Coordinates of N, CA and C in Angstrom, one line a residue:
M288 N 5.0 -13.6 -24.9 CA 3.8 -14.4 -24.5 C 3.4 -13.8 -23.1
L289 N 2.1 -13.5 -23.0 CA 1.5 -13.0 -21.7 C 0.8 -14.1 -21.0
A290 N 1.1 -14.3 -19.7 CA 0.4 -15.3 -18.9 C -0.5 -14.5 -18.0
V291 N -1.7 -15.0 -17.8 CA -2.7 -14.4 -16.9 C -2.9 -15.4 -15.7
L292 N -2.4 -15.0 -14.5 CA -2.4 -15.9 -13.4 C -3.8 -15.8 -12.7
L293 N -4.5 -16.9 -12.7 CA -5.8 -16.9 -12.1 C -5.8 -17.3 -10.7
L294 N -5.8 -16.4 -9.8 CA -6.0 -16.7 -8.3 C -7.4 -17.0 -8.1
P295 N -7.7 -17.8 -7.1 CA -9.2 -18.0 -6.8 C -9.9 -16.7 -6.6
E296 N -11.1 -16.7 -7.1 CA -12.0 -15.5 -7.1 C -11.3 -14.3 -7.6
F297 N -10.8 -14.4 -8.8 CA -10.1 -13.4 -9.6 C -11.1 -12.5 -10.3
S298 N -10.6 -11.3 -10.7 CA -11.5 -10.4 -11.5 C -11.5 -10.8 -12.9
E299 N -12.7 -11.2 -13.4 CA -12.9 -11.6 -14.8 C -12.6 -10.4 -15.7
L300 N -13.0 -9.2 -15.3 CA -12.8 -8.0 -16.1 C -11.3 -7.8 -16.4
E301 N -10.5 -7.9 -15.4 CA -9.1 -7.7 -15.5 C -8.4 -8.8 -16.3
A302 N -8.8 -10.0 -16.1 CA -8.3 -11.1 -16.9 C -8.6 -11.0 -18.3
A303 N -9.9 -10.7 -18.6 CA -10.4 -10.6 -20.0 C -9.7 -9.4 -20.7
L304 N -9.5 -8.3 -20.0 CA -8.9 -7.1 -20.5 C -7.5 -7.5 -20.9
G305 N -6.7 -8.2 -20.1 CA -5.4 -8.6 -20.4 C -5.3 -9.5 -21.6
L306 N -6.2 -10.4 -21.7 CA -6.2 -11.4 -22.8 C -6.6 -10.7 -24.1
E307 N -7.6 -9.8 -24.1 CA -8.0 -9.1 -25.3 C -6.9 -8.1 -25.7
A308 N -6.3 -7.4 -24.8 CA -5.2 -6.5 -25.1 C -4.0 -7.3 -25.8
A309 N -3.7 -8.4 -25.3 CA -2.6 -9.2 -25.9 C -3.0 -9.6 -27.3
R310 N -4.3 -10.0 -27.5 CA -4.7 -10.4 -28.8 C -4.6 -9.3 -29.8
R311 N -5.0 -8.1 -29.4 CA -5.0 -6.9 -30.3 C -3.5 -6.4 -30.5
L312 N -2.6 -6.7 -29.6 CA -1.2 -6.4 -29.8 C -0.5 -7.4 -30.6
G313 N -1.1 -8.6 -30.8 CA -0.5 -9.6 -31.5 C 0.4 -10.5 -30.7
F314 N 0.3 -10.5 -29.3 CA 1.0 -11.3 -28.4 C 0.2 -12.6 -28.1
P315 N 0.9 -13.7 -28.1 CA 0.2 -14.9 -27.6 C -0.1 -14.8 -26.1
A316 N -1.2 -15.3 -25.7 CA -1.5 -15.2 -24.3 C -2.2 -16.5 -23.8
Y317 N -2.1 -16.8 -22.5 CA -2.8 -17.9 -22.0 C -3.1 -17.6 -20.5
T318 N -4.0 -18.5 -19.9 CA -4.3 -18.4 -18.5 C -3.6 -19.6 -17.8
V319 N -3.2 -19.3 -16.6 CA -2.5 -20.3 -15.8 C -3.0 -20.3 -14.4
A320 N -3.1 -21.5 -13.8 CA -3.6 -21.6 -12.4 C -2.9 -22.8 -11.8
K321 N -3.1 -23.0 -10.5 CA -2.5 -24.1 -9.7 C -2.9 -25.4 -10.4
G322 N -4.1 -25.6 -10.8 CA -4.5 -26.8 -11.4 C -5.4 -26.5 -12.7
R323 N -5.7 -27.6 -13.4 CA -6.6 -27.4 -14.6 C -8.1 -27.4 -14.3
K324 N -8.4 -27.6 -13.0 CA -9.9 -27.5 -12.7 C -10.3 -26.1 -12.9
G325 N -11.6 -25.9 -12.9 CA -12.2 -24.6 -13.0 C -11.8 -23.7 -11.9
T326 N -11.5 -22.4 -12.2 CA -11.1 -21.5 -11.1 C -12.3 -20.5 -11.0
P327 N -12.9 -20.4 -9.8 CA -14.0 -19.4 -9.6 C -13.5 -18.0 -9.7
A328 N -14.4 -17.1 -10.3 CA -14.1 -15.7 -10.4 C -15.0 -14.9 -9.5
L329 N -14.7 -13.6 -9.4 CA -15.5 -12.7 -8.5 C -16.9 -12.6 -8.9
A330 N -17.2 -12.5 -10.1 CA -18.6 -12.2 -10.6 C -19.4 -13.5 -10.7
G331 N -18.8 -14.7 -10.4 CA -19.6 -15.9 -10.4 C -19.3 -16.9 -11.6
S332 N -18.5 -16.4 -12.5 CA -18.1 -17.4 -13.6 C -17.0 -18.3 -13.1
V333 N -16.8 -19.4 -13.9 CA -15.7 -20.3 -13.6 C -14.9 -20.5 -14.9
W334 N -13.6 -20.2 -14.8 CA -12.7 -20.3 -15.9 C -11.8 -21.6 -15.8
T335 N -11.7 -22.3 -16.9 CA -10.7 -23.4 -16.9 C -9.4 -22.8 -17.5
P336 N -8.3 -22.9 -16.7 CA -7.1 -22.3 -17.2 C -6.5 -23.1 -18.4
T337 N -5.8 -22.4 -19.2 CA -5.1 -23.1 -20.3 C -4.1 -24.1 -19.8
Y338 N -3.3 -23.7 -18.8 CA -2.3 -24.5 -18.2 C -2.3 -24.5 -16.7
A339 N -1.9 -25.7 -16.2 CA -1.6 -25.7 -14.7 C -0.1 -25.3 -14.6
F340 N 0.3 -24.9 -13.4 CA 1.7 -24.4 -13.2 C 2.8 -25.3 -13.8
P341 N 2.8 -26.6 -13.6 CA 4.0 -27.3 -14.1 C 4.1 -27.4 -15.6
A342 N 2.9 -27.2 -16.3 CA 2.9 -27.4 -17.8 C 3.0 -26.0 -18.5
A343 N 2.9 -24.9 -17.8 CA 2.9 -23.6 -18.5 C 4.2 -23.3 -19.2
P344 N 4.2 -22.8 -20.4 CA 5.4 -22.3 -21.1 C 5.9 -21.0 -20.4
P345 N 7.2 -20.8 -20.4 CA 7.7 -19.6 -19.8 C 7.1 -18.3 -20.4
P346 N 6.5 -17.4 -19.6 CA 5.9 -16.2 -20.2 C 6.9 -15.1 -20.3
R347 N 6.7 -14.2 -21.1 CA 7.5 -12.9 -21.2 C 6.9 -11.9 -20.3
A348 N 5.6 -11.9 -20.1 CA 5.0 -11.0 -19.2 C 3.9 -11.7 -18.4
L349 N 3.6 -11.2 -17.2 CA 2.6 -11.9 -16.3 C 1.7 -10.8 -15.8
L350 N 0.4 -11.1 -16.0 CA -0.7 -10.3 -15.5 C -1.4 -11.0 -14.3
I351 N -1.5 -10.3 -13.2 CA -2.1 -10.9 -12.0 C -3.4 -10.0 -11.7
P352 N -4.6 -10.5 -12.1 CA -5.8 -9.8 -11.8 C -6.0 -9.7 -10.3
G353 N -6.7 -8.7 -9.9 CA -7.1 -8.6 -8.5 C -8.0 -9.8 -8.1
A354 N -8.1 -10.1 -6.9 CA -8.8 -11.3 -6.4 C -9.4 -11.0 -5.0
R355 N -10.2 -11.9 -4.5 CA -10.9 -11.7 -3.2 C -9.8 -11.6 -2.1
R356 N -8.9 -12.6 -2.0 CA -7.9 -12.6 -0.9 C -6.6 -12.9 -1.5
P357 N -6.0 -12.0 -2.2 CA -4.7 -12.3 -2.9 C -3.5 -12.6 -2.0
A358 N -3.4 -12.0 -0.9 CA -2.3 -12.2 0.0 C -2.3 -13.7 0.5
R359 N -3.5 -14.3 0.7 CA -3.6 -15.6 1.2 C -2.9 -16.6 0.2
M360 N -3.1 -16.3 -1.1 CA -2.5 -17.2 -2.1 C -1.0 -17.2 -2.1
A361 N -0.4 -16.1 -1.6 CA 1.1 -16.1 -1.5 C 1.6 -16.9 -0.4
Q362 N 0.7 -17.5 0.4 CA 1.1 -18.4 1.5 C 1.1 -19.8 1.0
D363 N 0.7 -20.0 -0.2 CA 0.6 -21.4 -0.8 C 1.9 -21.6 -1.5
P364 N 2.7 -22.6 -1.2 CA 4.0 -22.8 -1.8 C 3.9 -23.0 -3.3
A365 N 2.8 -23.6 -3.8 CA 2.7 -23.8 -5.3 C 2.7 -22.5 -6.0
Y366 N 2.0 -21.4 -5.5 CA 2.0 -20.1 -6.1 C 3.3 -19.5 -6.1
L367 N 4.0 -19.6 -4.9 CA 5.3 -19.0 -4.8 C 6.3 -19.7 -5.7
D368 N 6.2 -21.0 -5.8 CA 7.1 -21.8 -6.7 C 6.9 -21.3 -8.1
F369 N 5.7 -21.2 -8.6 CA 5.4 -20.8 -9.9 C 6.0 -19.4 -10.2
L370 N 5.7 -18.4 -9.3 CA 6.2 -17.1 -9.4 C 7.8 -17.1 -9.4
G371 N 8.4 -17.8 -8.5 CA 9.8 -17.9 -8.5 C 10.4 -18.5 -9.7
G372 N 9.8 -19.5 -10.3 CA 10.2 -20.1 -11.5 C 10.2 -19.3 -12.7
V373 N 9.3 -18.3 -12.8 CA 9.2 -17.5 -14.0 C 9.8 -16.1 -13.8
W374 N 10.0 -15.7 -12.6 CA 10.3 -14.3 -12.3 C 11.5 -13.8 -13.1
E375 N 12.6 -14.5 -13.1 CA 13.8 -14.0 -13.8 C 13.6 -13.7 -15.3
G376 N 12.8 -14.6 -15.9 CA 12.6 -14.5 -17.3 C 11.5 -13.4 -17.7
L377 N 10.9 -12.8 -16.8 CA 9.8 -11.9 -17.1 C 10.3 -10.5 -17.4
E378 N 9.8 -9.9 -18.4 CA 10.0 -8.5 -18.8 C 9.1 -7.6 -18.0
A379 N 7.9 -8.0 -17.7 CA 6.9 -7.2 -17.1 C 5.9 -8.0 -16.3
V380 N 5.5 -7.4 -15.1 CA 4.5 -8.0 -14.3 C 3.4 -6.9 -14.1
F381 N 2.2 -7.2 -14.4 CA 1.1 -6.2 -14.3 C 0.2 -6.7 -13.1
L382 N -0.1 -5.7 -12.3 CA -1.0 -6.0 -11.1 C -2.3 -5.4 -11.2
G383 N -3.4 -6.1 -11.0 CA -4.7 -5.6 -11.0 C -5.0 -4.9 -9.7
F384 N -6.3 -4.6 -9.4 CA -6.8 -3.7 -8.4 C -6.2 -4.0 -7.0
N385 N -6.0 -5.2 -6.6 CA -5.4 -5.5 -5.3 C -4.4 -6.6 -5.3
A386 N -3.9 -7.0 -6.5 CA -2.9 -8.0 -6.6 C -1.6 -7.6 -6.0
H387 N -1.4 -6.4 -5.7 CA -0.3 -5.9 -5.0 C 0.0 -6.7 -3.7
L388 N -1.1 -7.1 -3.0 CA -1.0 -7.8 -1.8 C -0.4 -9.2 -2.0
F389 N -0.7 -9.8 -3.1 CA -0.1 -11.1 -3.4 C 1.5 -10.9 -3.6
L390 N 1.9 -9.9 -4.4 CA 3.3 -9.7 -4.6 C 4.0 -9.2 -3.3
A391 N 3.3 -8.4 -2.5 CA 3.9 -7.9 -1.2 C 4.1 -9.1 -0.3
E392 N 3.1 -10.0 -0.2 CA 3.2 -11.1 0.7 C 4.4 -12.1 0.2
G393 N 4.5 -12.1 -1.1 CA 5.6 -12.9 -1.7 C 7.0 -12.2 -1.7
G394 N 7.0 -11.0 -1.2 CA 8.3 -10.3 -1.1 C 8.8 -9.7 -2.4
R395 N 8.0 -9.5 -3.3 CA 8.5 -8.9 -4.6 C 7.9 -7.6 -5.1
L396 N 7.1 -7.0 -4.2 CA 6.5 -5.7 -4.5 C 7.5 -4.6 -4.3
P397 N 7.6 -3.7 -5.3 CA 8.5 -2.5 -5.2 C 8.0 -1.6 -4.1
Q398 N 8.9 -0.7 -3.6 CA 8.5 0.3 -2.6 C 7.5 1.3 -3.0
E399 N 7.6 1.8 -4.2 CA 6.6 2.8 -4.7 C 5.7 2.1 -5.6
V400 N 4.4 2.4 -5.4 CA 3.3 1.7 -6.2 C 2.2 2.7 -6.5
A401 N 1.4 2.3 -7.5 CA 0.2 3.0 -7.8 C -0.9 2.0 -7.3
A402 N -1.9 2.5 -6.6 CA -2.9 1.6 -6.0 C -4.2 2.4 -5.8
G403 N -5.3 1.7 -5.9 CA -6.6 2.3 -5.6 C -6.8 2.4 -4.1
E404 N -7.8 3.1 -3.7 CA -8.0 3.4 -2.3 C -8.3 2.1 -1.5
E405 N -8.8 1.1 -2.1 CA -9.2 -0.1 -1.4 C -8.0 -0.9 -0.8
V406 N -6.8 -0.6 -1.4 CA -5.6 -1.3 -0.9 C -4.5 -0.4 -0.5
A407 N -4.6 0.9 -0.7 CA -3.6 1.9 -0.4 C -3.2 1.9 1.0
A408 N -4.1 1.9 1.9 CA -3.8 1.9 3.4 C -3.1 0.6 3.8
A409 N -3.5 -0.5 3.3 CA -2.8 -1.8 3.6 C -1.3 -1.7 3.1
L410 N -1.1 -1.2 1.9 CA 0.2 -1.1 1.4 C 1.1 -0.1 2.2
E411 N 0.5 1.0 2.5 CA 1.2 2.0 3.3 C 1.6 1.4 4.7
G412 N 0.7 0.6 5.2 CA 1.0 0.0 6.5 C 2.1 -1.0 6.4
R413 N 2.4 -1.5 5.2 CA 3.5 -2.4 5.0 C 4.8 -1.6 4.6
G414 N 4.7 -0.3 4.6 CA 5.9 0.5 4.3 C 6.0 0.9 2.8
H415 N 5.0 0.7 2.0 CA 5.1 1.1 0.6 C 4.6 2.5 0.5
R416 N 5.1 3.2 -0.5 CA 4.7 4.6 -0.9 C 3.7 4.5 -2.0
V417 N 2.5 5.0 -1.8 CA 1.5 5.0 -2.9 C 1.5 6.3 -3.6
R418 N 1.7 6.1 -4.9 CA 1.7 7.3 -5.9 C 0.4 7.5 -6.5
Q419 N 0.2 8.7 -7.0 CA -1.0 9.0 -7.7 C -0.8 8.6 -9.2
G420 N -1.9 8.3 -9.9 CA -1.8 8.0 -11.3 C -2.5 6.6 -11.5
A421 N -2.7 6.3 -12.8 CA -3.3 5.0 -13.1 C -2.4 3.9 -12.9
F422 N -1.1 4.1 -13.2 CA -0.1 3.0 -13.0 C 1.2 3.6 -12.7
H423 N 2.1 2.8 -12.2 CA 3.4 3.2 -11.9 C 4.3 2.0 -12.2
R424 N 5.4 2.2 -12.9 CA 6.4 1.1 -13.2 C 7.7 1.3 -12.4
E425 N 8.1 0.3 -11.7 CA 9.3 0.2 -11.0 C 10.0 -1.1 -11.3
G426 N 11.1 -1.0 -12.1 CA 11.7 -2.2 -12.6 C 10.8 -2.9 -13.5
K427 N 10.5 -4.2 -13.3 CA 9.6 -4.9 -14.3 C 8.2 -4.9 -13.8
V428 N 7.9 -4.3 -12.6 CA 6.6 -4.4 -12.0 C 5.8 -3.1 -12.3
Y429 N 4.6 -3.4 -13.0 CA 3.6 -2.3 -13.2 C 2.5 -2.5 -12.2
T430 N 2.5 -1.5 -11.2 CA 1.4 -1.5 -10.3 C 0.3 -0.6 -10.8
T431 N -1.0 -1.0 -10.7 CA -2.0 -0.2 -11.2 C -3.2 0.0 -10.2
R432 N -4.1 0.9 -10.6 CA -5.3 1.1 -9.8 C -6.3 0.0 -10.2
G433 N -6.0 -0.8 -11.1 CA -6.9 -1.9 -11.6 C -7.8 -1.4 -12.7
G434 N -8.6 -2.4 -13.1 CA -9.6 -2.1 -14.2 C -8.9 -1.6 -15.5
L435 N -9.3 -0.5 -16.0 CA -8.8 0.0 -17.3 C -7.4 0.6 -17.1
A436 N -6.9 0.8 -15.9 CA -5.5 1.2 -15.7 C -4.6 0.1 -16.2
L437 N -5.0 -1.1 -16.2 CA -4.2 -2.2 -16.7 C -3.9 -2.0 -18.2
L438 N -4.9 -1.6 -18.9 CA -4.8 -1.3 -20.3 C -3.7 -0.3 -20.6
A439 N -3.7 0.8 -19.8 CA -2.7 1.9 -19.9 C -1.3 1.3 -19.7
A440 N -1.2 0.4 -18.7 CA 0.1 -0.2 -18.3 C 0.6 -1.1 -19.5
L441 N -0.3 -1.9 -20.0 CA 0.0 -2.8 -21.1 C 0.5 -2.0 -22.3
E442 N -0.2 -0.9 -22.6 CA 0.2 0.0 -23.7 C 1.5 0.6 -23.5
D443 N 1.9 1.0 -22.3 CA 3.2 1.6 -22.0 C 4.3 0.5 -22.3
W444 N 4.0 -0.7 -21.8 CA 5.0 -1.8 -22.0 C 5.2 -2.1 -23.5
A445 N 4.1 -2.2 -24.2 CA 4.1 -2.5 -25.6 C 4.5 -1.4 -26.5
H446 N 4.5 -0.2 -26.0 CA 4.8 1.1 -26.8 C 3.8 1.2 -28.0
K447 N 2.6 0.8 -27.7 CA 1.6 0.8 -28.7 C 0.2 0.9 -28.1
A448 N -0.7 1.7 -28.7 CA -2.0 1.8 -28.2 C -2.8 0.6 -28.5
V449 N -3.7 0.3 -27.6 CA -4.7 -0.8 -27.8 C -6.0 -0.2 -28.0
V450 N -6.6 -0.5 -29.1 CA -8.0 0.0 -29.4 C -8.9 -1.1 -29.2
L451 N -9.8 -0.9 -28.2 CA -10.8 -1.9 -27.9 C -12.1 -1.6 -28.7

């Protein structure tokens, strides 16, 4: 089961890509957020999550789309409690274009990451090594350059191509 964590002002493209990839791979998927109220997205849409944190079933994988200010959400105890509660049971965590900052602030980002230019300097400033490529896997964490790089990371984890 894939959970897509909706941070405020998240990337609709990355969230939808993860949900569609899960559907095509035959994995159940759902969206989750702090509450069941609508969560605003970057391009102006508002999504109602399937679950609020306390009611969400334990996921096998977690996708965190990029967002406007992801590091700020890691300062909210509700987000950290959710992440801490599911972390041990996760096989994979997929990070969108700047979701690295959420995991870094939460103390769970690996040392080596793949990242786009918009967050590479911030990550290097925190002591992370930025690698070239669409994605990089270290342990259970797939860091990506965002966008369609998430699809490549999901394919790597599933050992199966996703045809859109």
